[in-house]
XYZ file of C-alpha atoms in Angstrom:
705
model
C 147.678 63.845 111.433
C 145.810 60.760 111.424
C 142.310 59.661 110.974
C 139.964 60.398 113.824
C 137.240 57.796 114.971
C 134.152 58.804 114.960
C 130.891 58.153 116.382
C 128.048 56.959 113.792
C 124.760 59.274 114.259
C 123.311 57.251 111.912
C 122.859 54.679 114.114
C 121.257 56.962 116.902
C 117.963 55.592 116.506
C 118.688 51.714 116.364
C 120.670 51.986 119.233
C 122.053 48.643 119.089
C 125.056 46.861 121.655
C 127.627 47.349 119.351
C 126.435 51.964 119.305
C 126.525 51.391 122.812
C 129.575 49.649 123.726
C 131.324 52.161 121.636
C 129.974 55.105 122.888
C 131.290 53.377 125.942
C 134.736 53.376 125.149
C 134.805 57.416 124.224
C 133.085 57.594 127.277
C 136.097 56.563 128.822
C 138.544 57.987 126.340
C 136.392 62.009 127.850
C 137.889 61.493 131.239
C 140.881 59.852 130.882
C 141.117 63.668 128.586
C 139.154 64.899 131.315
C 141.213 63.973 134.743
C 144.708 64.812 132.011
C 143.158 68.512 131.342
C 142.669 68.271 135.161
C 146.489 67.859 135.613
C 147.688 70.117 133.342
C 145.814 72.785 134.096
C 147.202 72.639 137.698
C 150.315 72.470 136.136
C 149.980 75.107 134.156
C 148.489 77.430 137.317
C 151.628 76.968 139.389
C 153.511 78.875 135.757
C 151.234 81.540 135.740
C 151.443 82.213 139.751
C 155.318 81.506 139.919
C 155.277 83.810 137.330
C 153.004 86.674 139.238
C 155.108 86.105 142.293
C 158.581 86.383 140.387
C 157.585 89.265 139.567
C 156.085 91.057 142.198
C 159.647 89.769 144.839
C 161.643 91.588 141.196
C 159.419 94.571 142.227
C 159.680 94.377 146.166
C 163.456 93.479 145.008
C 164.188 96.090 143.022
C 162.172 99.155 145.260
C 163.812 97.868 148.422
C 167.921 98.946 146.715
C 165.778 102.022 145.569
C 165.296 103.205 149.613
C 168.437 101.358 150.591
C 169.800 104.958 151.352
C 167.325 106.129 153.341
C 168.461 103.117 155.642
C 170.177 103.498 159.316
C 172.872 100.466 160.127
C 174.212 100.675 163.085
C 177.311 99.560 161.877
C 177.053 101.404 158.908
C 179.075 104.255 157.449
C 177.534 106.266 154.258
C 179.303 103.959 151.522
C 178.488 106.095 148.348
C 180.431 103.191 145.892
C 178.373 101.292 147.835
C 175.161 103.747 147.763
C 175.928 103.545 143.801
C 176.455 100.510 142.225
C 172.679 99.738 144.912
C 171.070 102.068 142.823
C 172.667 100.556 139.792
C 170.559 97.281 140.166
C 167.855 98.420 141.672
C 167.063 99.865 137.511
C 168.003 96.743 136.168
C 165.974 95.010 138.227
C 163.016 97.632 138.179
C 162.965 97.105 133.759
C 163.191 92.673 134.607
C 160.781 93.766 136.793
C 158.543 94.938 133.834
C 159.374 92.107 131.447
C 158.349 89.491 133.949
C 154.784 91.868 134.871
C 154.057 91.624 130.287
C 155.329 88.009 130.492
C 152.730 86.723 132.648
C 150.310 89.337 130.615
C 151.313 87.251 127.918
C 150.694 83.743 130.294
C 147.405 84.407 131.404
C 146.334 85.341 127.540
C 148.225 82.710 125.940
C 147.265 79.435 127.899
C 145.856 80.037 130.584
C 143.415 81.087 128.402
C 142.500 77.930 125.994
C 143.287 75.474 128.500
C 140.398 76.834 131.153
C 137.844 77.808 128.198
C 138.603 73.416 127.858
C 138.630 72.944 130.476
C 135.136 74.993 131.742
C 133.251 74.922 128.686
C 133.528 72.107 127.306
C 134.266 69.159 129.510
C 131.128 70.236 131.576
C 128.711 70.230 128.004
C 129.697 67.123 128.370
C 129.359 66.095 131.621
C 125.829 67.699 131.265
C 124.851 65.435 127.328
C 125.822 62.435 129.624
C 123.537 63.524 131.276
C 120.661 63.355 130.216
C 120.877 61.251 128.054
C 121.612 58.436 129.898
C 117.857 60.174 131.701
C 116.772 59.630 128.038
C 117.409 56.344 127.991
C 116.150 55.456 131.022
C 112.663 57.110 129.964
C 112.274 55.213 127.065
C 113.041 52.023 128.642
C 110.324 52.390 131.519
C 108.001 53.344 127.627
C 108.945 50.400 126.115
C 108.565 48.479 128.244
C 104.862 50.214 129.794
C 103.716 49.448 125.328
C 104.575 46.160 125.295
C 102.081 45.119 128.405
C 99.438 46.112 126.452
C 96.661 43.634 126.429
C 95.870 42.372 122.859
C 91.813 42.807 123.994
C 90.575 46.775 122.415
C 89.091 47.304 125.997
C 91.174 50.929 126.483
C 91.343 52.792 123.566
C 92.702 55.730 125.150
C 95.087 54.015 127.450
C 96.685 52.389 124.541
C 96.593 56.333 123.478
C 98.805 57.477 125.699
C 101.226 54.217 125.811
C 102.350 54.132 122.051
C 102.557 58.525 122.393
C 104.981 57.946 125.497
C 106.807 55.468 123.192
C 106.695 58.374 120.700
C 108.588 60.488 123.068
C 110.777 59.496 124.739
C 112.130 57.470 121.808
C 112.365 60.998 120.159
C 114.011 62.571 123.397
C 115.804 59.968 122.539
C 117.485 59.482 119.232
C 118.499 63.998 119.757
C 119.984 63.617 122.928
C 122.020 60.693 121.523
C 122.630 62.411 117.920
C 123.669 65.417 120.006
C 126.044 63.381 122.675
C 127.456 61.840 119.908
C 128.815 65.114 118.535
C 129.224 66.565 121.043
C 132.541 64.006 121.864
C 133.193 63.655 117.919
C 133.968 66.682 118.639
C 136.007 66.725 120.913
C 137.739 64.174 119.570
C 139.237 67.517 117.572
C 138.983 69.554 120.480
C 141.628 67.839 122.729
C 143.924 67.884 119.962
C 143.923 72.389 120.358
C 143.391 72.541 123.364
C 146.777 71.348 124.625
C 148.606 72.623 121.758
C 147.290 76.099 121.970
C 148.173 76.535 125.389
C 151.838 75.326 125.329
C 152.329 77.685 122.417
C 151.000 80.177 123.895
C 153.044 79.820 126.787
C 156.235 79.399 124.246
C 155.941 82.058 122.027
C 155.103 84.260 126.091
C 158.719 82.807 127.079
C 160.413 84.076 123.167
C 159.232 87.437 124.349
C 160.341 87.451 126.983
C 163.117 86.421 126.231
C 163.865 89.139 123.485
C 162.388 91.857 125.454
C 165.407 91.406 127.456
C 167.950 91.397 126.030
C 166.972 94.265 124.557
C 167.555 95.346 127.336
C 171.019 93.312 128.557
C 173.272 96.013 126.058
C 176.581 95.129 126.125
C 176.893 99.031 129.169
C 175.481 96.502 131.598
C 177.482 93.530 130.589
C 180.830 95.575 131.543
C 178.780 96.583 135.173
C 177.892 93.629 135.962
C 181.832 92.156 134.849
C 182.788 95.138 136.959
C 180.688 94.293 140.169
C 181.723 90.575 139.250
C 185.317 91.681 140.042
C 183.924 93.635 143.452
C 182.537 90.784 145.327
C 185.739 88.295 144.862
C 187.645 90.767 146.037
C 185.414 91.249 148.982
C 185.352 87.016 149.107
C 189.717 87.882 149.042
C 189.037 90.356 151.979
C 187.187 88.233 155.018
C 188.758 85.394 154.146
C 192.453 86.628 155.488
C 189.500 88.522 158.051
C 189.140 84.566 158.499
C 192.090 83.148 158.904
C 193.439 86.568 160.791
C 190.513 85.904 163.687
C 190.935 82.134 163.437
C 195.293 82.835 164.421
C 194.114 85.165 167.336
C 191.064 83.245 168.355
C 193.941 80.685 168.834
C 196.187 82.978 170.689
C 193.601 83.416 172.843
C 192.551 79.985 173.763
C 196.235 79.797 175.279
C 196.423 82.465 177.183
C 193.385 82.885 178.699
C 193.177 79.622 179.078
C 194.417 79.856 182.956
C 191.472 81.890 183.549
C 188.338 79.974 182.886
C 189.212 79.297 186.573
C 187.880 81.451 188.296
C 189.826 81.193 191.286
C 193.896 80.833 190.570
C 195.579 78.459 191.272
C 198.591 80.357 191.508
C 198.274 83.601 192.540
C 201.631 84.587 191.882
C 201.042 84.830 188.580
C 198.242 87.165 188.071
C 198.779 89.483 191.383
C 196.453 92.030 192.820
C 196.347 95.173 190.841
C 195.509 97.697 192.893
C 195.551 100.425 190.726
C 192.954 100.491 189.176
C 189.835 103.630 187.837
C 187.362 101.402 186.409
C 186.741 97.913 186.271
C 183.925 95.817 184.691
C 183.059 92.211 185.143
C 179.997 90.022 186.567
C 179.468 90.243 190.236
C 176.583 89.120 192.502
C 173.964 91.822 194.074
C 171.971 90.579 197.177
C 168.601 91.873 197.110
C 165.826 91.951 199.211
C 162.761 90.302 199.150
C 161.868 90.615 202.248
C 161.695 90.374 205.110
C 164.617 88.282 206.462
C 164.156 87.183 202.722
C 167.527 87.725 199.760
C 168.180 86.550 196.870
C 171.191 85.987 194.665
C 171.626 88.204 190.828
C 173.867 88.005 188.013
C 174.430 91.055 186.735
C 176.935 93.063 184.003
C 178.291 95.472 186.604
C 181.295 98.797 185.399
C 182.013 101.628 186.980
C 181.809 105.078 184.749
C 183.339 107.965 186.260
C 182.008 108.251 189.834
C 178.890 106.105 189.879
C 178.406 103.231 190.056
C 176.518 101.054 187.457
C 174.905 97.438 186.362
C 173.490 96.057 183.235
C 172.062 93.112 182.669
C 171.639 90.682 179.567
C 170.007 91.890 176.548
C 169.328 95.475 178.275
C 169.908 98.028 176.003
C 172.199 100.557 179.206
C 173.187 100.618 182.295
C 171.361 101.495 185.563
C 172.905 103.594 187.976
C 173.303 101.580 191.394
C 175.234 103.973 193.477
C 177.217 107.274 193.609
C 181.030 106.501 194.627
C 182.000 109.494 195.695
C 183.246 109.732 199.614
C 181.779 105.998 200.069
C 183.248 103.282 201.548
C 183.974 99.911 200.905
C 184.779 97.347 202.908
C 184.533 93.676 202.739
C 182.342 91.493 205.209
C 181.616 88.251 205.626
C 178.025 86.871 204.031
C 177.024 83.822 206.168
C 176.287 81.330 202.763
C 177.973 83.492 199.455
C 181.941 84.507 199.720
C 184.025 87.115 198.245
C 181.462 89.909 199.068
C 182.063 92.963 200.066
C 179.863 95.774 201.011
C 179.142 99.879 198.872
C 178.466 102.046 201.119
C 176.583 105.881 200.265
C 178.654 108.759 201.549
C 175.124 109.158 203.571
C 174.678 105.755 204.409
C 171.328 105.094 203.612
C 171.590 103.628 200.865
C 174.362 100.160 200.702
C 174.902 97.732 198.118
C 176.184 93.603 199.092
C 178.448 92.017 196.205
C 179.835 89.407 195.901
C 182.829 88.338 192.947
C 183.876 84.908 191.410
C 187.542 84.695 193.326
C 189.511 87.391 196.570
C 191.647 88.262 194.757
C 188.433 90.390 192.506
C 187.262 91.541 195.210
C 190.471 93.164 196.285
C 190.573 94.444 192.963
C 186.964 96.078 193.333
C 187.667 96.785 196.663
C 191.221 98.599 195.605
C 189.153 99.851 192.703
C 186.270 101.197 194.897
C 188.342 103.097 197.196
C 190.441 104.847 194.844
C 187.185 106.166 193.131
C 185.612 106.994 196.012
C 189.570 109.451 197.040
C 188.912 110.667 193.463
C 192.109 109.678 191.726
C 189.531 109.011 188.580
C 189.214 112.736 187.575
C 193.505 113.442 188.045
C 194.917 113.075 183.859
C 197.485 110.582 185.236
C 194.854 108.065 187.129
C 196.414 104.842 187.606
C 199.368 106.736 188.044
C 198.255 108.713 190.602
C 197.018 106.091 192.735
C 200.341 103.956 191.927
C 201.952 106.248 193.414
C 199.730 106.671 196.561
C 199.374 102.344 197.244
C 204.114 103.053 196.384
C 203.515 105.203 199.346
C 201.233 103.068 201.368
C 203.506 100.654 201.020
C 206.821 102.462 201.550
C 205.808 104.066 204.516
C 205.314 100.776 206.707
C 208.229 97.935 206.494
C 207.117 94.875 207.703
C 208.815 93.287 210.624
C 209.821 89.954 210.188
C 208.147 88.987 213.223
C 205.165 90.259 212.321
C 202.642 87.574 213.128
C 204.965 85.903 216.450
C 204.318 89.419 218.214
C 200.876 89.324 217.065
C 201.075 86.252 219.285
C 202.594 87.290 222.362
C 200.728 91.017 222.405
C 196.826 89.789 222.136
C 195.476 90.472 225.370
C 195.281 87.154 227.123
C 192.704 88.591 229.666
C 189.050 86.364 230.989
C 186.741 89.443 231.790
C 187.860 90.211 227.660
C 184.842 90.047 225.082
C 183.853 90.903 221.558
C 186.081 90.347 218.468
C 189.677 91.382 218.211
C 192.005 91.252 215.423
C 194.861 92.783 216.782
C 198.091 93.505 214.867
C 201.386 94.740 215.623
C 202.072 98.004 213.669
C 205.284 97.855 211.278
C 208.310 99.911 212.116
C 208.558 103.279 209.249
C 210.616 105.715 208.593
C 209.185 109.258 209.869
C 207.047 111.086 207.362
C 208.329 114.454 205.388
C 205.059 116.334 207.609
C 206.622 115.762 210.936
C 209.162 117.734 211.310
C 209.139 118.731 214.420
C 208.756 115.604 216.179
C 210.154 112.291 215.457
C 207.926 109.255 215.142
C 209.944 107.935 218.976
C 207.950 110.872 219.981
C 204.360 110.439 218.964
C 204.111 106.740 218.971
C 205.544 103.768 221.189
C 207.867 100.956 218.824
C 206.035 97.744 218.159
C 203.030 99.863 219.650
C 200.302 97.296 218.668
C 197.285 98.034 216.052
C 193.286 96.966 217.172
C 191.440 96.839 214.339
C 187.707 95.766 216.020
C 186.510 97.823 218.467
C 187.504 96.480 222.140
C 186.530 98.699 225.661
C 188.900 99.279 227.420
C 187.628 99.117 230.424
C 186.438 95.479 230.572
C 190.045 94.824 231.279
C 190.281 97.059 233.758
C 187.232 95.947 235.546
C 188.132 92.114 234.940
C 189.882 91.845 238.324
C 187.038 93.514 239.318
C 184.772 92.388 239.330
C 185.516 89.797 241.464
C 185.170 91.875 244.742
C 182.754 93.160 243.867
C 179.140 91.539 245.471
C 176.026 90.053 244.200
C 173.398 92.101 244.695
C 174.980 94.977 242.671
C 173.358 95.904 239.283
C 175.996 93.807 236.660
C 177.082 95.924 233.871
C 176.985 95.015 230.451
C 180.297 93.564 228.225
C 181.450 96.734 227.465
C 182.394 98.143 230.268
C 179.177 100.616 230.168
C 176.565 100.034 233.392
C 172.469 100.479 231.930
C 171.968 103.115 234.262
C 174.642 105.342 232.777
C 172.542 105.640 229.649
C 169.415 106.519 230.879
C 171.273 109.584 232.782
C 173.470 110.693 229.889
C 170.201 111.004 227.707
C 168.370 112.624 229.975
C 170.340 115.629 231.865
C 172.643 116.166 228.828
C 172.096 119.518 225.959
C 173.261 118.224 222.525
C 172.134 115.286 220.209
C 174.514 114.828 217.976
C 174.307 111.569 215.584
C 176.591 110.266 214.120
C 177.127 107.446 210.991
C 181.043 106.515 211.166
C 183.187 103.244 211.061
C 185.893 102.156 213.093
C 188.962 102.233 211.201
C 192.060 101.049 214.415
C 192.998 101.605 217.667
C 196.861 103.029 219.209
C 198.785 104.036 222.449
C 200.187 107.332 221.474
C 203.590 108.662 223.542
C 201.780 111.962 223.478
C 198.248 113.310 223.942
C 198.995 117.045 224.040
C 200.608 117.547 219.425
C 198.713 118.362 216.629
C 201.317 115.405 214.339
C 199.893 112.243 216.663
C 196.702 111.815 215.019
C 197.915 112.944 211.579
C 200.498 110.573 212.321
C 198.007 107.511 213.798
C 196.212 107.229 210.668
C 199.134 107.126 208.125
C 200.243 104.008 210.645
C 196.680 102.651 210.283
C 195.856 102.986 206.751
C 199.358 101.593 205.808
C 198.768 99.279 208.016
C 195.415 98.357 206.515
C 197.291 98.821 202.871
C 200.148 96.208 203.547
C 197.751 92.946 205.184
C 194.675 93.413 202.803
C 193.022 94.841 205.931
C 188.849 96.053 204.440
C 187.037 95.877 206.431
C 185.983 98.532 209.506
C 183.165 98.086 211.081
C 180.197 100.440 210.928
C 178.573 102.299 213.942
C 175.778 104.857 215.438
C 178.995 108.145 217.427
C 176.726 109.857 219.303
C 178.060 113.684 221.003
C 176.595 114.759 224.123
C 177.147 117.277 227.085
C 178.336 113.981 228.984
C 180.007 111.314 227.149
C 180.472 110.385 223.332
C 179.429 106.631 222.156
C 179.534 104.485 219.699
C 176.281 102.574 219.727
C 176.137 99.251 217.348
C 173.768 100.093 214.631
C 171.406 96.831 214.784
C 171.503 95.972 218.174
C 171.412 99.799 219.938
C 174.379 98.723 222.441
C 176.743 100.856 223.880
C 179.940 99.351 222.815
C 182.081 101.951 223.574
C 181.734 105.100 225.708
C 185.007 107.894 226.501
C 183.850 110.575 229.211
C 184.324 113.926 227.547
C 186.332 115.069 229.853
C 189.333 111.855 229.406
C 189.025 113.691 225.454
C 192.401 115.607 224.629
C 192.019 116.501 220.802
C 190.089 116.368 217.817
C 191.055 116.503 214.183
C 189.935 115.761 210.743
C 192.447 114.639 208.284
C 194.064 117.010 205.532
C 193.385 116.222 202.538
C 190.903 113.415 203.113
C 188.400 115.081 205.417
C 186.215 111.860 206.018
C 189.260 111.032 207.875
C 188.982 112.600 211.506
C 190.268 110.616 215.291
C 190.480 112.197 218.672
C 193.263 111.125 222.318
C 192.109 109.937 224.478
C 193.649 110.078 227.933
C 192.708 109.695 231.114
C 191.526 112.724 233.745
C 193.659 110.650 237.040
C 196.947 111.969 235.940
C 199.252 112.384 232.369
C 202.521 112.654 233.159
C 201.433 108.428 234.522
C 198.434 107.127 232.471
C 198.395 105.975 229.073
C 196.860 107.655 226.187
C 195.136 105.765 222.559
C 194.207 107.850 219.640
C 191.160 106.180 217.708
C 190.886 107.040 213.951
C 187.177 106.624 211.977
C 185.931 107.287 209.037
C 182.993 109.137 208.517
C 180.373 109.698 205.825
C 180.005 113.500 206.968
C 182.375 116.185 206.646
C 185.147 115.603 209.554
C 185.248 118.737 210.854
C 181.730 119.053 211.382
C 182.572 116.256 213.709
C 185.264 117.688 215.676
C 183.501 120.361 215.578
C 180.725 119.175 217.287
C 182.600 116.995 219.919
C 184.545 121.091 220.671
C 181.414 122.126 221.047
C 180.570 119.361 223.484
C 183.255 120.288 225.711
C 182.702 124.242 225.614
C 178.397 123.308 226.579
C 180.648 120.973 229.664
C 182.615 124.002 230.452
C 179.916 126.490 230.152
C 177.641 123.643 232.893
C 180.513 123.135 234.595
C 181.108 127.277 235.303
C 176.798 126.908 235.482
C 176.858 124.386 238.525
C 180.009 125.925 240.472
C 178.308 128.964 240.089
C 174.781 127.841 241.639
C 176.960 126.174 244.694
C 178.795 129.401 245.802
C 175.612 131.197 245.626
C 174.127 128.524 248.070
C 177.125 128.504 250.441
C 176.314 132.408 250.917
C 172.878 131.757 250.898
C 173.502 128.809 253.645
C 175.615 131.339 255.290
C 173.315 134.096 255.598
C 170.952 131.445 257.046
C 172.866 130.372 259.440
C 173.728 134.048 260.803
C 170.529 134.879 261.026
C 169.633 131.375 263.730
C 172.743 133.164 265.033
C 170.833 135.918 266.029
C 167.726 135.532 266.551
C 169.102 132.732 269.740
C 170.834 135.132 270.823
C 168.340 137.699 271.376
C 165.778 134.721 272.207
C 168.625 134.279 274.838
C 168.475 137.514 276.291
C 165.019 138.263 276.104
C 164.684 134.542 278.416
C 167.245 135.802 280.949
C 165.419 139.172 281.012
C 162.522 137.902 281.889
C 164.054 135.624 283.809
C 164.691 138.568 285.693
C 161.795 140.625 285.753
C 160.606 136.419 287.462
C 163.124 136.190 291.072
C 162.534 140.395 291.289
C 158.791 139.534 291.656
C 159.380 136.899 293.499
C 161.631 138.076 296.111
C 158.694 140.829 297.593
C 157.303 140.425 300.920
C 154.079 138.832 301.518
C 151.039 140.888 302.535
C 148.395 139.894 304.514
C 145.292 138.325 303.903
C 142.445 140.957 303.869
C 139.638 141.728 301.929
C 138.124 139.737 298.708
C 139.935 142.962 297.170
C 143.092 143.423 297.507
C 143.832 139.060 297.313
C 142.028 140.479 293.116
C 144.230 142.389 293.027
C 147.366 141.600 294.258
C 146.423 138.172 291.754
C 145.952 140.566 288.971
C 148.558 141.605 288.454
C 151.115 137.913 289.172
C 149.085 137.109 286.214
C 150.069 140.202 284.159
C 153.698 139.597 284.984
C 152.631 135.399 283.562
C 151.312 137.026 280.032
C 154.447 139.011 279.910
C 156.828 136.327 279.803
C 154.613 134.068 277.955
C 154.538 136.438 274.344
C 158.147 137.714 275.529
C 159.354 133.757 275.095
C 156.248 133.107 272.044
C 158.235 135.841 269.824
C 161.991 135.091 270.657
C 160.705 131.427 268.922
């Protein structure tokens, strides 16, 4: 090692400029060493911190691998091979973690401790001596300057002695401080070499020890294990590449196949016909939510059917929520002012109504068909879709559309000016007789090419259209449904029975006979088949009020009576044999059943149709008994009137007899001879007798009266 420069301690007392210049060089060298040592210390501190972090991270990795068996992965099964492999890795990494912990301890002792001691002790000591030397040098300069200004006269010996003492003390202090300072600077030239080499030596020895410890732990057994795991990783990577290739091919095929499905509306309806045999469906729909009394908002949700329930689920939600129960529910297409392709689902009790919007007409019709199939509980059968296909096929075979269907529909539409409201009359199409109608043929029940009305139209509106011209201006005006306001008030006050049901009008048509029990079933078949073929899902919801006088169809919103059927015109009422929610009744005017026409009305209710039919039957019985009681009361009144009349005639006859007797008595009294005037007593007697006779006549008249 070459020679080391030193400061001459012998020249400290002289304190020459050359010595001070050399001291400045040593101080610059000390500052450079201090700066370099600080940077080296920071670098070694990072190595030490990184080693500690590596040791902690290795230990954490080992602990996490050991806890793999305790994890519950949603898509991970009981993979024992994977679990055992990770346990082996945890064992190896745990040993490596121990080695890293030993390395951290060695770095702290052999690398960080020497350089920390040099930085915190040696360099700080030199900086402290430098400050003390600077202060002593300044004090010495002040003392010398003061001593040089002493006067030549010996006037103040005491002051001179103090100045001399001050020079002595300051020079001694400067000399001693300067010698220690020079010694520390000279020593630093040796310490800087050891301070730089010892940490590096400790770092290398710690790393060599770590690698030796690792090589001893990682034996041949671990090398074979790592080779096996590497082979397994390569196999998994090949399987992944094959799977990615298959998925890419699938993506390309689906992109070609689903290109037509990207548009919300299919430009070619024949390419994707409506499927009416579904019992399960899912997809995004918009649901209308009320935000105020008259305002509402639409929200896009994912809807799906689950058994007999309609569910909805928002994005980010784990499970879906129940919207409504579809068993025995009703669904129909509706017109919304601000939306297209809307349909409405009403629960079986009518208390909950849900309005939904589909993306296209095809989606809307498929949802309506699916909900209809679920409402019929077809999904409970083993082959639900096959059963739904048979039901829809039977509906298609039940009615065959005529080629001139639209022309007949236009020609049969009434043109009367008095008719108001919406009318959607569609001609019924020719059909084959149903197997259930074994006694009567179809022609005996329903006339061929009879128009079917799918909207509520008052039958009296046309009848009153001709009479409305002859009615005087002063008469009460009838409402557009053919019902006056007086009858409503009278029916509601006099009727004993009041029962209200929620119904939906399916259709009505004229029938040939009103007495047959099969006429209602055949009418139901005709109307339902026509609705299925021509995709008519809209139904008018009303409130059916059953009273002892009539049946009323009331608008649920405006409370206006749409139709009024006198109970006397209801010939029969019957519910469907399979679907108990369907019911109908036949009306025939009471004027004459030979030439009058009969109309059959078909409805769908939220409740059991048999209950409505029983209610109508009960109303007819109550009306019949009320009529019998009324006739009995009228008969009794007539008998009482006859008895009163007989009594009056008898009383008159007796009065006449009394009057005749009184007249004969008066005549006999007047025919007697007049008495001559006499004394006052005789005159008084005669006048008394006459007065008695006159009093008797007046009493007889009073009795006669």
